[in-house]
C-alpha positions as a printed NumPy array, in Angstrom:
array([[ 12.073, -26.741,  35.137],
       [  9.414, -23.891,  34.853],
       [ 11.423, -22.873,  31.745],
       [ 10.085, -25.446,  29.771],
       [  6.638, -24.73 ,  30.662],
       [  6.953, -21.54 ,  29.609],
       [  8.523, -22.324,  26.595],
       [  5.585, -24.461,  25.704],
       [  2.815, -22.004,  26.398],
       [  2.777, -20.103,  23.05 ],
       [  2.78 , -22.769,  20.992],
       [ -0.311, -24.47 ,  22.748],
       [ -1.699, -21.005,  22.108],
       [ -1.114, -20.621,  18.671],
       [ -1.854, -24.232,  17.835],
       [ -5.114, -24.151,  19.542],
       [ -6.641, -20.642,  18.157],
       [ -4.904, -21.278,  14.646],
       [ -4.096, -24.746,  13.794],
       [ -6.575, -26.369,  11.251],
       [ -8.004, -29.654,  11.466],
       [ -5.135, -32.312,   9.443],
       [ -7.935, -32.914,   7.137],
       [ -8.263, -28.782,   6.133],
       [ -4.513, -28.442,   6.403],
       [ -4.12 , -30.9  ,   3.283],
       [ -6.682, -28.638,   1.499],
       [ -4.52 , -25.671,   2.625],
       [ -1.444, -26.816,   1.793],
       [ -3.282, -28.163,  -1.901],
       [ -3.993, -24.544,  -2.82 ],
       [ -0.416, -23.146,  -1.604],
       [  0.936, -25.984,  -3.796],
       [ -1.299, -24.896,  -6.913],
       [ -1.059, -21.206,  -6.86 ],
       [  2.924, -21.613,  -5.709],
       [  3.588, -23.808,  -8.996],
       [  1.761, -20.552, -11.325],
       [  4.076, -17.99 ,  -9.541],
       [  7.209, -20.257,  -9.243],
       [  7.191, -22.319, -12.494],
       [  5.945, -22.205, -16.33 ],
       [  2.581, -23.868, -15.238],
       [ -0.984, -22.609, -16.585],
       [ -3.467, -22.739, -14.302],
       [ -5.037, -26.075, -16.803],
       [ -1.617, -27.815, -16.657],
       [ -1.808, -27.348, -12.633],
       [ -4.844, -28.691, -12.31 ],
       [ -4.237, -31.728, -14.271],
       [ -0.773, -32.311, -12.488],
       [ -2.952, -32.063,  -9.327],
       [ -5.952, -34.86 , -10.514],
       [ -3.284, -36.646, -12.494],
       [ -1.049, -37.513,  -9.062],
       [ -3.854, -38.584,  -6.903],
       [ -3.458, -41.908,  -7.73 ],
       [  0.258, -41.534,  -7.974],
       [  1.009, -43.114,  -4.426],
       [ -2.027, -45.95 ,  -4.639],
       [  0.826, -48.42 ,  -4.786],
       [  2.151, -46.639,  -1.561],
       [ -0.877, -46.074,   0.386],
       [ -1.365, -49.557,  -0.306],
       [  1.607, -50.454,   1.877],
       [  2.026, -48.302,   4.199],
       [ -2.307, -49.765,   5.198],
       [ -0.768, -53.135,   5.884],
       [  1.883, -51.505,   7.683],
       [ -0.763, -49.79 ,   9.703],
       [ -3.13 , -52.087,   9.884],
       [ -0.501, -55.202,  10.687],
       [  1.189, -52.626,  13.259],
       [ -2.625, -52.286,  14.991],
       [ -3.325, -55.986,  15.125],
       [ -0.163, -56.906,  16.664],
       [ -0.221, -53.94 ,  19.139],
       [ -3.88 , -55.087,  20.147],
       [ -2.903, -58.886,  20.476],
       [ -3.568, -59.529,  24.212],
       [ -0.126, -60.774,  24.895],
       [  1.295, -57.55 ,  23.731],
       [ -2.103, -55.505,  25.538],
       [ -0.918, -57.137,  28.873],
       [  2.563, -56.671,  28.467],
       [  1.911, -52.761,  27.814],
       [ -0.531, -52.712,  30.857],
       [  1.897, -54.447,  33.124],
       [  4.829, -51.277,  31.828],
       [  1.974, -48.958,  32.419],
       [  2.064, -49.785,  36.265],
       [  5.632, -48.902,  36.639],
       [  5.374, -44.88 ,  36.823],
       [  5.534, -43.91 ,  40.451],
       [  5.618, -40.159,  39.365],
       [  3.793, -37.427,  36.683],
       [  8.024, -36.796,  35.483],
       [  8.068, -40.558,  34.945],
       [  5.263, -41.367,  33.369],
       [  5.644, -38.463,  30.418],
       [  9.559, -40.335,  29.602],
       [  8.188, -43.763,  30.068],
       [  5.33 , -42.757,  27.203],
       [  7.888, -40.937,  25.281],
       [ 10.48 , -43.634,  25.463],
       [  8.673, -46.368,  24.482],
       [  7.459, -44.801,  21.554],
       [ 10.67 , -43.673,  20.248],
       [ 11.641, -47.25 ,  20.768],
       [  9.066, -48.554,  19.216],
       [  9.109, -46.755,  16.171],
       [ 12.846, -47.079,  15.502],
       [ 11.301, -50.644,  15.219],
       [  8.889, -49.708,  12.044],
       [  7.303, -45.924,  11.835],
       [  3.607, -47.451,  12.411],
       [  4.313, -49.304,  15.279],
       [  5.629, -46.63 ,  17.332],
       [  2.51 , -44.49 ,  16.549],
       [  0.598, -47.302,  17.375],
       [  2.527, -48.444,  20.26 ],
       [  3.015, -44.855,  21.747],
       [ -1.014, -44.393,  21.629],
       [ -1.622, -47.714,  23.377],
       [  1.186, -46.62 ,  25.733],
       [ -0.56 , -43.39 ,  26.493],
       [ -4.069, -44.748,  27.426],
       [ -2.281, -47.796,  29.375],
       [ -0.392, -45.197,  31.783],
       [ -2.905, -42.733,  32.123],
       [ -5.495, -45.547,  32.676],
       [ -3.521, -46.831,  35.654],
       [ -2.195, -43.202,  36.8  ],
       [ -5.753, -42.63 ,  37.418],
       [ -5.281, -45.157,  40.911],
       [ -2.129, -43.287,  41.888],
       [ -1.726, -40.077,  44.111],
       [ -0.394, -37.848,  41.192],
       [ -2.458, -36.016,  38.041],
       [ -1.311, -36.742,  34.641],
       [ -1.923, -34.246,  31.963],
       [ -3.655, -36.449,  29.217],
       [ -2.484, -33.989,  26.859],
       [  0.672, -33.736,  26.882],
       [  1.354, -37.622,  27.692],
       [  0.044, -38.077,  23.858],
       [  2.027, -35.625,  23.049],
       [  5.083, -37.638,  24.275],
       [  3.936, -40.957,  22.435],
       [  3.783, -38.767,  19.809],
       [  7.041, -37.557,  19.998],
       [  8.801, -41.132,  20.026],
       [  7.775, -40.661,  16.076],
       [ 10.781, -37.966,  15.606],
       [ 13.603, -40.877,  15.127],
       [ 11.764, -43.091,  13.08 ],
       [ 13.649, -43.002,  10.194],
       [ 16.625, -43.32 ,  11.644],
       [ 15.283, -47.6  ,  12.588],
       [ 13.925, -50.499,  10.799],
       [ 11.36 , -49.069,   8.619],
       [ 13.266, -46.064,   7.17 ],
       [ 11.771, -45.083,   3.74 ],
       [ 14.797, -43.101,   1.599],
       [ 17.235, -46.285,   3.256],
       [ 15.709, -48.905,   2.414],
       [ 14.719, -47.327,  -1.616],
       [ 18.511, -47.236,  -1.681],
       [ 18.995, -50.335,  -0.134],
       [ 17.095, -52.511,  -2.158],
       [ 18.448, -54.123,  -5.633],
       [ 16.816, -52.266,  -8.53 ],
       [ 15.779, -49.357,  -7.698],
       [ 15.476, -45.943,  -9.784],
       [ 19.109, -44.793,  -9.007],
       [ 20.813, -47.611,  -9.14 ],
       [ 22.185, -46.872, -12.21 ],
       [ 23.911, -43.194, -10.394],
       [ 24.46 , -44.32 ,  -7.552],
       [ 24.188, -48.509,  -6.824],
       [ 22.901, -50.263,  -3.878],
       [ 23.667, -48.474,  -0.428],
       [ 23.444, -51.152,   2.095],
       [ 22.107, -50.043,   5.293],
       [ 25.23 , -49.812,   7.266],
       [ 25.882, -46.782,   5.499],
       [ 22.898, -44.859,   6.6  ],
       [ 20.438, -46.561,   9.271],
       [ 23.249, -48.524,  10.713],
       [ 26.146, -46.164,  10.351],
       [ 27.892, -45.116,  13.7  ],
       [ 26.71 , -41.533,  13.501],
       [ 23.169, -42.002,  12.745],
       [ 22.966, -44.773,  15.825],
       [ 24.118, -42.244,  17.473],
       [ 22.18 , -39.31 ,  16.824],
       [ 19.027, -41.236,  17.692],
       [ 20.44 , -41.97 ,  21.008],
       [ 21.033, -38.264,  21.814],
       [ 17.263, -37.522,  20.243],
       [ 15.8  , -40.195,  22.388],
       [ 17.389, -39.133,  25.298],
       [ 16.527, -36.006,  24.646],
       [ 13.005, -36.496,  24.114],
       [ 12.682, -38.575,  27.077],
       [ 14.39 , -35.468,  29.438],
       [ 11.932, -32.87 ,  27.47 ],
       [  8.45 , -34.522,  27.536],
       [  8.646, -34.578,  31.845],
       [  9.944, -30.851,  32.117],
       [  7.166, -29.371,  30.07 ],
       [  4.252, -30.507,  32.404],
       [  1.614, -27.936,  33.537],
       [  0.563, -26.687,  36.755],
       [ -1.613, -29.179,  38.871],
       [ -4.669, -26.85 ,  38.062],
       [ -4.267, -26.499,  34.619],
       [ -4.578, -30.751,  34.69 ],
       [ -6.636, -32.768,  32.272],
       [ -6.38 , -35.971,  32.828],
       [ -8.372, -39.13 ,  31.195],
       [-11.762, -38.75 ,  29.973],
       [-13.03 , -42.32 ,  32.07 ],
       [-15.496, -42.777,  28.791],
       [-12.633, -43.342,  26.725],
       [-11.705, -46.587,  28.932],
       [-14.973, -48.067,  28.901],
       [-14.526, -50.844,  25.718],
       [-10.734, -51.213,  26.458],
       [ -9.378, -54.804,  26.452],
       [-12.846, -56.309,  25.804],
       [-12.71 , -60.204,  26.766],
       [-14.27 , -61.946,  23.999],
       [-17.283, -64.159,  24.887],
       [-16.446, -67.718,  25.284],
       [-18.655, -69.909,  22.901],
       [-16.325, -73.154,  22.647],
       [-19.304, -75.188,  23.269],
       [-21.843, -73.791,  21.032],
       [-19.164, -73.642,  17.662],
       [-20.235, -75.794,  15.091],
       [-17.599, -78.198,  13.596],
       [-16.647, -75.803,  11.294],
       [-16.047, -72.488,  13.43 ],
       [-14.302, -74.573,  15.653],
       [-11.458, -75.493,  12.624],
       [-11.788, -71.179,  12.034],
       [-11.367, -70.586,  15.189],
       [ -8.606, -72.786,  15.525],
       [ -4.881, -71.351,  16.085],
       [ -3.383, -73.672,  14.793],
       [ -4.122, -72.132,  11.392],
       [ -2.827, -68.646,  12.264],
       [  0.099, -70.443,  13.709],
       [  0.93 , -72.437,  10.287],
       [  0.595, -69.057,   7.865],
       [  2.502, -66.945,  10.577],
       [  5.577, -70.022,   9.896],
       [  4.899, -69.606,   6.387],
       [  5.312, -65.756,   6.114],
       [  8.64 , -66.181,   9.003],
       [ 10.312, -68.836,   6.528],
       [  9.502, -66.749,   3.552],
       [ 11.47 , -64.296,   4.606],
       [ 14.112, -66.404,   5.65 ],
       [ 14.65 , -67.966,   3.046],
       [ 14.716, -64.853,   0.79 ],
       [ 17.316, -62.959,   3.402],
       [ 19.947, -66.815,   2.969],
       [ 19.314, -66.566,  -0.81 ],
       [ 19.476, -62.84 ,  -1.819],
       [ 21.447, -61.354,   1.434],
       [ 19.756, -59.236,   3.971],
       [ 18.067, -56.761,   2.366],
       [ 15.15 , -54.634,   4.296],
       [ 12.122, -53.185,   1.675],
       [  8.739, -51.804,   3.064],
       [  6.869, -55.157,   1.646],
       [  9.358, -57.149,   4.358],
       [  8.651, -55.08 ,   7.306],
       [  4.574, -55.373,   6.579],
       [  5.344, -59.408,   6.188],
       [  6.996, -59.011,   9.603],
       [  3.968, -56.973,  11.717],
       [  1.453, -59.391,   9.742],
       [  3.258, -62.954,  10.644],
       [  3.696, -61.627,  14.061],
       [  0.152, -60.436,  14.355],
       [ -0.953, -64.016,  13.224],
       [  1.528, -65.807,  15.307],
       [  0.239, -63.512,  18.331],
       [ -3.796, -63.789,  17.747],
       [ -6.046, -66.601,  19.752],
       [ -7.237, -67.75 ,  15.804],
       [ -7.669, -66.71 ,  12.392],
       [-11.004, -64.934,  12.733],
       [ -9.543, -63.447,  15.848],
       [ -6.937, -61.647,  13.621],
       [-10.138, -60.889,  10.954],
       [-11.353, -59.238,  14.301],
       [ -8.161, -56.95 ,  14.901],
       [ -7.991, -56.187,  11.549],
       [-11.52 , -54.217,  11.346],
       [-11.108, -52.405,  14.658],
       [ -7.422, -51.45 ,  13.37 ],
       [ -9.478, -50.222,   9.607],
       [-11.212, -47.435,  11.793],
       [ -7.786, -45.736,  12.585],
       [ -6.14 , -46.   ,   9.013],
       [ -9.528, -44.584,   7.458],
       [ -8.47 , -41.259,   7.867],
       [ -5.161, -41.851,   6.623],
       [ -6.336, -43.44 ,   3.374],
       [ -8.435, -40.225,   2.9  ],
       [ -6.101, -38.064,   2.88 ],
       [ -3.327, -39.753,   1.357],
       [ -4.354, -39.122,  -1.98 ],
       [ -5.01 , -34.972,  -1.785],
       [ -1.131, -35.055,  -0.552],
       [ -0.206, -37.155,  -3.418],
       [ -1.812, -34.53 ,  -5.576],
       [  0.21 , -32.029,  -4.024],
       [  3.182, -34.1  ,  -4.997],
       [  1.691, -34.725,  -8.447],
       [  1.576, -30.813,  -8.985],
       [  5.45 , -30.48 ,  -7.123],
       [  7.077, -32.924,  -9.392],
       [  4.912, -32.084, -12.424],
       [  5.064, -28.523, -12.633],
       [  8.792, -28.519, -11.297],
       [  7.973, -26.917,  -8.376],
       [  9.97 , -29.442,  -6.656],
       [ 13.246, -28.205,  -8.778],
       [ 13.024, -24.953,  -8.465],
       [ 12.972, -25.38 ,  -4.117],
       [ 15.224, -27.874,  -4.466],
       [ 17.334, -25.639,  -7.232],
       [ 17.729, -22.531,  -4.957],
       [ 18.648, -24.904,  -2.029],
       [ 21.324, -26.702,  -4.093],
       [ 22.746, -23.289,  -5.552],
       [ 23.668, -22.084,  -2.145],
       [ 25.12 , -25.23 ,  -0.965],
       [ 29.008, -26.767,  -0.587],
       [ 30.042, -29.927,  -0.21 ],
       [ 30.042, -29.308,   3.694],
       [ 26.624, -28.021,   3.857],
       [ 24.727, -30.06 ,   1.419],
       [ 23.428, -32.42 ,   4.01 ],
       [ 22.278, -29.916,   5.991],
       [ 19.959, -28.315,   3.086],
       [ 19.154, -31.67 ,   2.385],
       [ 17.643, -31.683,   5.64 ],
       [ 16.116, -28.687,   5.557],
       [ 14.445, -29.611,   2.381],
       [ 12.947, -32.291,   3.321],
       [ 11.345, -30.634,   6.361],
       [  9.923, -28.115,   4.201],
       [  8.936, -30.372,   1.486],
       [  7.582, -32.533,   4.235],
       [  4.86 , -30.701,   5.075],
       [  3.666, -30.914,   1.811],
       [  3.802, -34.365,   1.272],
       [  3.891, -36.075,   4.119],
       [  5.109, -39.733,   3.024],
       [  8.886, -40.595,   3.895],
       [  8.779, -42.85 ,   0.336],
       [  6.807, -40.75 ,  -1.524],
       [  9.174, -37.543,  -0.713],
       [ 12.081, -39.669,  -1.273],
       [ 10.528, -40.837,  -5.037],
       [ 10.157, -37.037,  -6.109],
       [ 13.076, -35.17 ,  -4.257],
       [ 15.723, -38.037,  -3.787],
       [ 16.995, -37.635,  -7.579],
       [ 17.002, -34.311,  -7.762],
       [ 19.125, -34.085,  -4.39 ],
       [ 21.158, -37.188,  -5.201],
       [ 22.505, -35.014,  -8.834],
       [ 23.36 , -32.344,  -6.398],
       [ 25.445, -34.79 ,  -4.393],
       [ 27.241, -36.485,  -7.34 ],
       [ 27.736, -33.008,  -8.506],
       [ 29.622, -31.881,  -5.216],
       [ 30.864, -35.063,  -4.958],
       [ 29.762, -36.289,  -1.749],
       [ 28.589, -39.723,  -0.458],
       [ 24.958, -40.201,  -1.398],
       [ 24.307, -41.704,   1.507],
       [ 24.399, -38.403,   3.357],
       [ 21.81 , -36.55 ,   1.741],
       [ 19.916, -40.091,   2.217],
       [ 20.388, -39.32 ,   6.006],
       [ 19.261, -35.199,   5.504],
       [ 16.282, -36.127,   3.564],
       [ 15.456, -38.833,   5.842],
       [ 15.65 , -36.492,   9.005],
       [ 14.366, -33.536,   8.301],
       [ 10.918, -35.109,   7.197],
       [ 11.234, -37.316,  10.716],
       [ 11.769, -33.935,  11.885],
       [  9.16 , -31.603,  10.755],
       [  6.521, -34.573,  11.574],
       [  6.516, -32.72 ,  14.5  ],
       [  4.266, -29.58 ,  13.052],
       [  2.71 , -31.445,  10.201],
       [ -0.612, -32.958,  12.002],
       [ -1.228, -35.187,   9.264],
       [  0.698, -38.761,  11.266],
       [ -1.101, -37.427,  14.506],
       [ -4.227, -39.009,  13.418],
       [ -3.846, -42.569,  14.415],
       [ -2.779, -41.768,  17.441],
       [ -5.678, -39.453,  17.969],
       [ -8.242, -42.143,  17.004],
       [ -6.68 , -44.392,  19.834],
       [ -6.361, -42.012,  22.335],
       [ -9.572, -39.718,  21.968],
       [ -8.303, -36.649,  22.203],
       [ -8.388, -33.472,  19.357],
       [ -4.848, -32.003,  17.247],
       [ -5.326, -28.783,  18.919],
       [ -4.43 , -30.226,  22.815],
       [ -1.277, -32.053,  21.575],
       [  0.252, -30.283,  18.725],
       [  1.636, -27.214,  20.796],
       [  4.087, -29.713,  22.967],
       [  5.408, -31.275,  19.916],
       [  6.426, -27.776,  18.695],
       [  9.486, -27.492,  21.189],
       [ 10.144, -31.468,  20.479],
       [ 10.768, -29.502,  16.887],
       [ 12.768, -26.993,  18.057],
       [ 15.193, -29.169,  20.136],
       [ 15.924, -32.271,  17.915],
       [ 16.037, -29.549,  14.652],
       [ 19.308, -28.351,  16.363],
       [ 20.438, -32.148,  17.113],
       [ 19.797, -33.325,  13.691],
       [ 20.988, -30.154,  12.332],
       [ 24.318, -30.312,  14.015],
       [ 24.637, -34.243,  13.137],
       [ 24.106, -33.582,   9.319],
       [ 26.516, -30.377,   9.363],
       [ 29.199, -32.703,  11.503],
       [ 28.786, -35.649,   9.07 ],
       [ 29.341, -33.188,   5.914],
       [ 32.717, -31.744,   7.929],
       [ 34.887, -34.299,   6.457],
       [ 34.299, -32.418,   3.426],
       [ 36.279, -29.218,   4.47 ]])
């Protein structure tokens, strides 16, 4: 439908002309946060600067966690078994519309498994489909295909690795004395969340193909990007020394994988089923080791992954610094209090959603954002007698929603696909609009029970 092509054009033009690179984006946000703290709080320039500097290291532990998750997901996605599976899927589309829909749907399903997996699988899927479509009698607009991959990320918080849902489901969390432990059956496994996830997944699967540009505006994948794709390792079995044969024997990686799976199973058996970020990390690490050809092969996969996560590791401390300013100076409380002041029991979840989307622009970390914003929203829920699970989901929906206009998590996809941010983000602005309607309506429906 041409209406979606027309709708996408102004966003594409805006991003191409005015949207800064992801690293420049965080610098601009840092400046905005600094001066906002001076204007809206009692902070002085020196106290705001100290808050920023002290905040740089606030998320070091979490940065390590997401680094392991990203590396584990990237390595798993690049094992031969997964690569072959994605290649076969990439051969399925018989039209450009099917190609965009397939990539969006696959990335969405992978994102429900884990946010990191969705990013990596989506990017590899986009490359695979673009490569296979070069052999077919229709053209694929590569930037839209990559945008379709990133669009799948808009539902990650509704699945297995939802940071806020896992936080409140983990015994001993910081808010347990106020709200107890909220099982995932009340958040990500609730019927309403599952239905909304399916609706959002269907929406992006339909809308992405409808943004297909005219043939004369189509940019196909650069063949240069495919040259080193899926290289076969050199066969050195007959040249290996005894220790090299030992290092490259698959039984070692299988042994380690089984040990990790056993640990997870025993933990769940003895302590009950409880998803945490750590267990998500170990799951992908174990699957990667299981599918790798040997421990040394897995090390090569990890080395390949390092280049993808590097820019994220570089930028995370600066977003952590922003979080430090917002938390220490009280800027976060000012924003949240203003929202809470106009909220009612019926609309608190909706305002949690809006504030989650806004704060995510400054703190693009589901876990980091919840650590700062969560206590404020939980206090509001308790004061208005609203189920805490509603604000947990509200913040989660806002976080995943504004990712469509926040370029930070687009970095690993761009590293794999070889595109520039400005070629992609204009299309995801359209996804931002439509999923905003879905999530906003859904969270208002959850709050309607307080009428």
